Tab-separated table of C-alpha atoms in Angstrom:
chain	number	residue	atom	x	y	z
A	1	MET	CA	3.693	-20.867	5.800
A	2	ARG	CA	4.218	-17.610	7.697
A	3	HIS	CA	7.016	-16.577	5.352
A	4	LEU	CA	5.050	-17.412	2.211
A	5	PHE	CA	2.149	-15.339	3.547
A	6	ALA	CA	4.492	-12.518	4.590
A	7	TRP	CA	6.503	-12.363	1.367
A	8	THR	CA	3.386	-12.542	-0.817
A	9	GLY	CA	1.660	-9.798	1.178
A	10	LEU	CA	4.797	-7.663	1.218
A	11	GLY	CA	5.219	-8.003	-2.538
A	12	LEU	CA	1.629	-6.996	-3.229
A	13	CYS	CA	1.695	-4.088	-0.784
A	14	LEU	CA	5.046	-2.866	-2.037
A	15	ALA	CA	3.751	-2.917	-5.620
A	16	VAL	CA	0.744	-0.789	-4.603
A	17	VAL	CA	2.860	1.652	-2.574
A	18	LEU	CA	5.444	2.036	-5.352
A	19	ALA	CA	2.719	2.559	-7.961
A	20	ALA	CA	1.012	5.157	-5.770
A	21	THR	CA	4.131	7.040	-4.732
A	22	LEU	CA	6.266	6.853	-7.853
A	23	SER	CA	3.698	7.483	-10.566
A	24	PRO	CA	4.755	10.513	-12.623
A	25	THR	CA	1.635	12.489	-11.722
A	26	PRO	CA	-0.160	12.853	-8.391
A	27	ILE	CA	-2.477	9.906	-7.797
A	28	ASP	CA	-5.442	12.189	-7.098
A	29	GLN	CA	-5.065	14.219	-10.299
A	30	GLY	CA	-8.334	14.164	-12.202
A	31	TYR	CA	-10.311	12.902	-9.196
A	32	GLU	CA	-10.833	16.223	-7.436
A	33	SER	CA	-14.629	16.184	-7.798
A	34	ALA	CA	-14.846	12.570	-6.569
A	35	ILE	CA	-12.710	13.478	-3.543
A	36	GLU	CA	-14.968	16.450	-2.811
A	37	ARG	CA	-18.012	14.139	-3.008
A	38	VAL	CA	-16.392	11.675	-0.591
A	39	LEU	CA	-15.573	14.504	1.821
A	40	SER	CA	-19.138	15.803	1.520
A	41	ILE	CA	-20.516	12.361	2.368
A	42	LEU	CA	-18.135	12.057	5.306
A	43	HIS	CA	-19.197	15.475	6.637
A	44	ARG	CA	-22.895	14.625	6.265
A	45	ASN	CA	-22.271	11.445	8.250
A	46	GLY	CA	-20.505	12.978	11.218
A	47	ALA	CA	-16.932	13.723	10.137
A	48	PRO	CA	-15.834	17.038	11.661
A	49	GLY	CA	-15.668	20.091	9.439
A	50	TRP	CA	-11.893	20.404	9.866
A	51	PHE	CA	-11.424	17.001	8.205
A	52	GLY	CA	-10.682	18.197	4.677
A	53	TYR	CA	-8.487	17.148	1.798
A	54	ARG	CA	-5.200	17.453	3.727
A	55	TRP	CA	-6.472	15.193	6.528
A	56	LEU	CA	-7.927	12.738	4.021
A	57	GLU	CA	-4.562	12.534	2.263
A	58	PHE	CA	-2.740	12.190	5.601
A	59	SER	CA	-5.117	9.377	6.603
A	60	ALA	CA	-4.633	7.663	3.242
A	61	ASN	CA	-0.855	7.751	3.726
A	62	ILE	CA	-1.268	6.165	7.144
A	63	ALA	CA	-3.593	3.498	5.750
A	64	MET	CA	-1.258	2.739	2.853
A	65	PHE	CA	1.677	1.933	5.142
A	66	VAL	CA	-0.155	-0.185	7.749
A	67	PRO	CA	-0.332	-3.386	5.642
A	68	LEU	CA	3.087	-2.763	4.091
A	69	ALA	CA	4.771	-2.626	7.508
A	70	TYR	CA	2.646	-5.508	8.800
A	71	PHE	CA	3.950	-7.847	6.105
A	72	LEU	CA	7.462	-6.361	6.267
A	73	SER	CA	7.562	-7.209	9.973
A	74	LEU	CA	6.432	-10.771	9.367
A	75	VAL	CA	9.274	-11.545	6.942
A	76	PHE	CA	11.742	-11.194	9.811
A	77	PRO	CA	12.274	-13.922	12.385
A	78	THR	CA	10.315	-13.084	15.535
A	79	ARG	CA	13.307	-11.826	17.512
A	80	PHE	CA	14.193	-9.401	14.678
A	81	LEU	CA	10.677	-8.117	13.997
A	82	TRP	CA	11.711	-4.780	15.523
A	83	LEU	CA	13.971	-4.156	12.486
A	84	ALA	CA	10.872	-3.002	10.621
A	85	LEU	CA	10.624	0.024	12.953
A	86	PRO	CA	13.561	1.936	11.415
A	87	LEU	CA	12.943	0.520	7.922
A	88	VAL	CA	9.495	2.107	7.641
A	89	PRO	CA	10.625	5.747	7.963
A	90	ALA	CA	13.717	4.977	5.870
A	91	LEU	CA	11.512	3.654	3.061
A	92	SER	CA	9.246	6.684	3.328
A	93	VAL	CA	12.179	9.096	3.219
A	94	ALA	CA	13.584	7.247	0.187
A	95	LEU	CA	10.251	7.481	-1.643
A	96	GLU	CA	9.801	11.167	-0.828
A	97	THR	CA	13.404	11.859	-1.905
A	98	LEU	CA	12.765	10.134	-5.238
A	99	GLN	CA	9.609	12.198	-5.686
A	100	PHE	CA	11.528	15.386	-4.952
A	101	PHE	CA	14.474	14.738	-7.276
A	102	VAL	CA	12.974	12.599	-10.041
A	103	LEU	CA	9.254	13.390	-10.292
A	104	PRO	CA	8.740	17.128	-10.821
A	105	ALA	CA	4.921	16.870	-10.846
A	106	ARG	CA	4.889	15.204	-7.409
A	107	PHE	CA	5.111	16.915	-4.026
A	108	ALA	CA	7.526	15.503	-1.464
A	109	THR	CA	6.520	16.509	2.051
A	110	VAL	CA	7.579	15.878	5.625
A	111	ASN	CA	3.876	15.320	6.421
A	112	ASP	CA	3.888	12.306	4.106
A	113	VAL	CA	6.920	10.870	5.904
A	114	VAL	CA	5.205	11.404	9.262
A	115	ALA	CA	1.947	9.808	8.076
A	116	ASN	CA	3.750	6.872	6.454
A	117	THR	CA	5.803	6.334	9.598
A	118	VAL	CA	2.752	6.420	11.863
A	119	GLY	CA	0.941	3.956	9.634
A	120	GLY	CA	4.013	1.781	9.395
A	121	TRP	CA	4.496	1.658	13.132
A	122	VAL	CA	0.831	0.719	13.565
A	123	GLY	CA	1.467	-2.112	11.095
A	124	VAL	CA	4.544	-3.243	13.042
A	125	ALA	CA	2.534	-3.207	16.281
A	126	ALA	CA	-0.226	-5.252	14.632
A	127	ALA	CA	2.344	-7.763	13.378
A	128	ALA	CA	3.898	-8.024	16.848
A	129	ALA	CA	0.430	-8.608	18.343
A	130	THR	CA	-0.294	-11.274	15.716
A	131	VAL	CA	3.001	-13.052	16.390
A	132	ALA	CA	2.415	-12.884	20.159
A	133	ALA	CA	-1.093	-14.321	19.751
A	134	VAL	CA	0.168	-17.149	17.534
A	135	HIS	CA	2.959	-17.978	19.978
A	136	ALA	CA	0.496	-17.986	22.900
A	137	ARG	CA	-1.810	-20.298	20.966
A	138	ASP	CA	1.096	-22.585	20.114
A	139	ARG	CA	2.132	-22.755	23.784
A	140	ARG	CA	-1.439	-23.703	24.792
A	141	VAL	CA	-1.617	-26.387	22.096
A	142	LEU	CA	1.747	-27.838	23.123
A	143	GLN	CA	0.765	-27.771	26.796
A	144	LYS	CA	-2.457	-29.679	26.071
A	145	TRP	CA	-0.526	-32.168	23.947
A	146	ARG	CA	2.005	-32.709	26.752
A	147	GLU	CA	-0.750	-33.155	29.320
A	148	ARG	CA	-2.524	-35.733	27.168
A	149	ASN	CA	0.668	-37.632	26.418
A	150	VAL	CA	1.903	-37.609	30.022
A	151	VAL	CA	-1.497	-38.876	31.215
A	152	GLY	CA	-1.480	-41.509	28.469
A	153	VAL	CA	2.027	-42.667	29.431
A	154	ARG	CA	1.085	-42.859	33.137
A	155	GLU	CA	-2.002	-44.911	32.345
A	156	SER	CA	-0.067	-47.363	30.144
A	157	VAL	CA	2.756	-47.696	32.727
A	158	GLY	CA	0.551	-47.738	35.827
């Protein structure tokens, strides 16, 4: 079940990330006024003045890679979950390289690689925490099962 969940989530997230990063035009093109309205609302509700378009874009890049890396991590067996750590920046570098060489209207930046990597590593950490929590729960369930069965065997023998 874990792998079905992981592969399905990874496929959906990868489709979104590829659509967002490899579209021929910047994803925010034509939405400048909507972005300004969102920033205005954020500032009215406590966001600091320095949080402008560049920080919003940086945050969006982080947010985009969190679920992608989460599901990527879960497709690996538990002992190989760490393999997602180098794959996240490699994927980001590959996407930015494609933007640079193939999509002239797009802007490939090191900041995007940094943001994607940060978000990806947060996703890997969340996946590791999820796996650890599931394993801990499984150990508790097995321990309770053993205790019940050992007590049941003692009662039937004794």
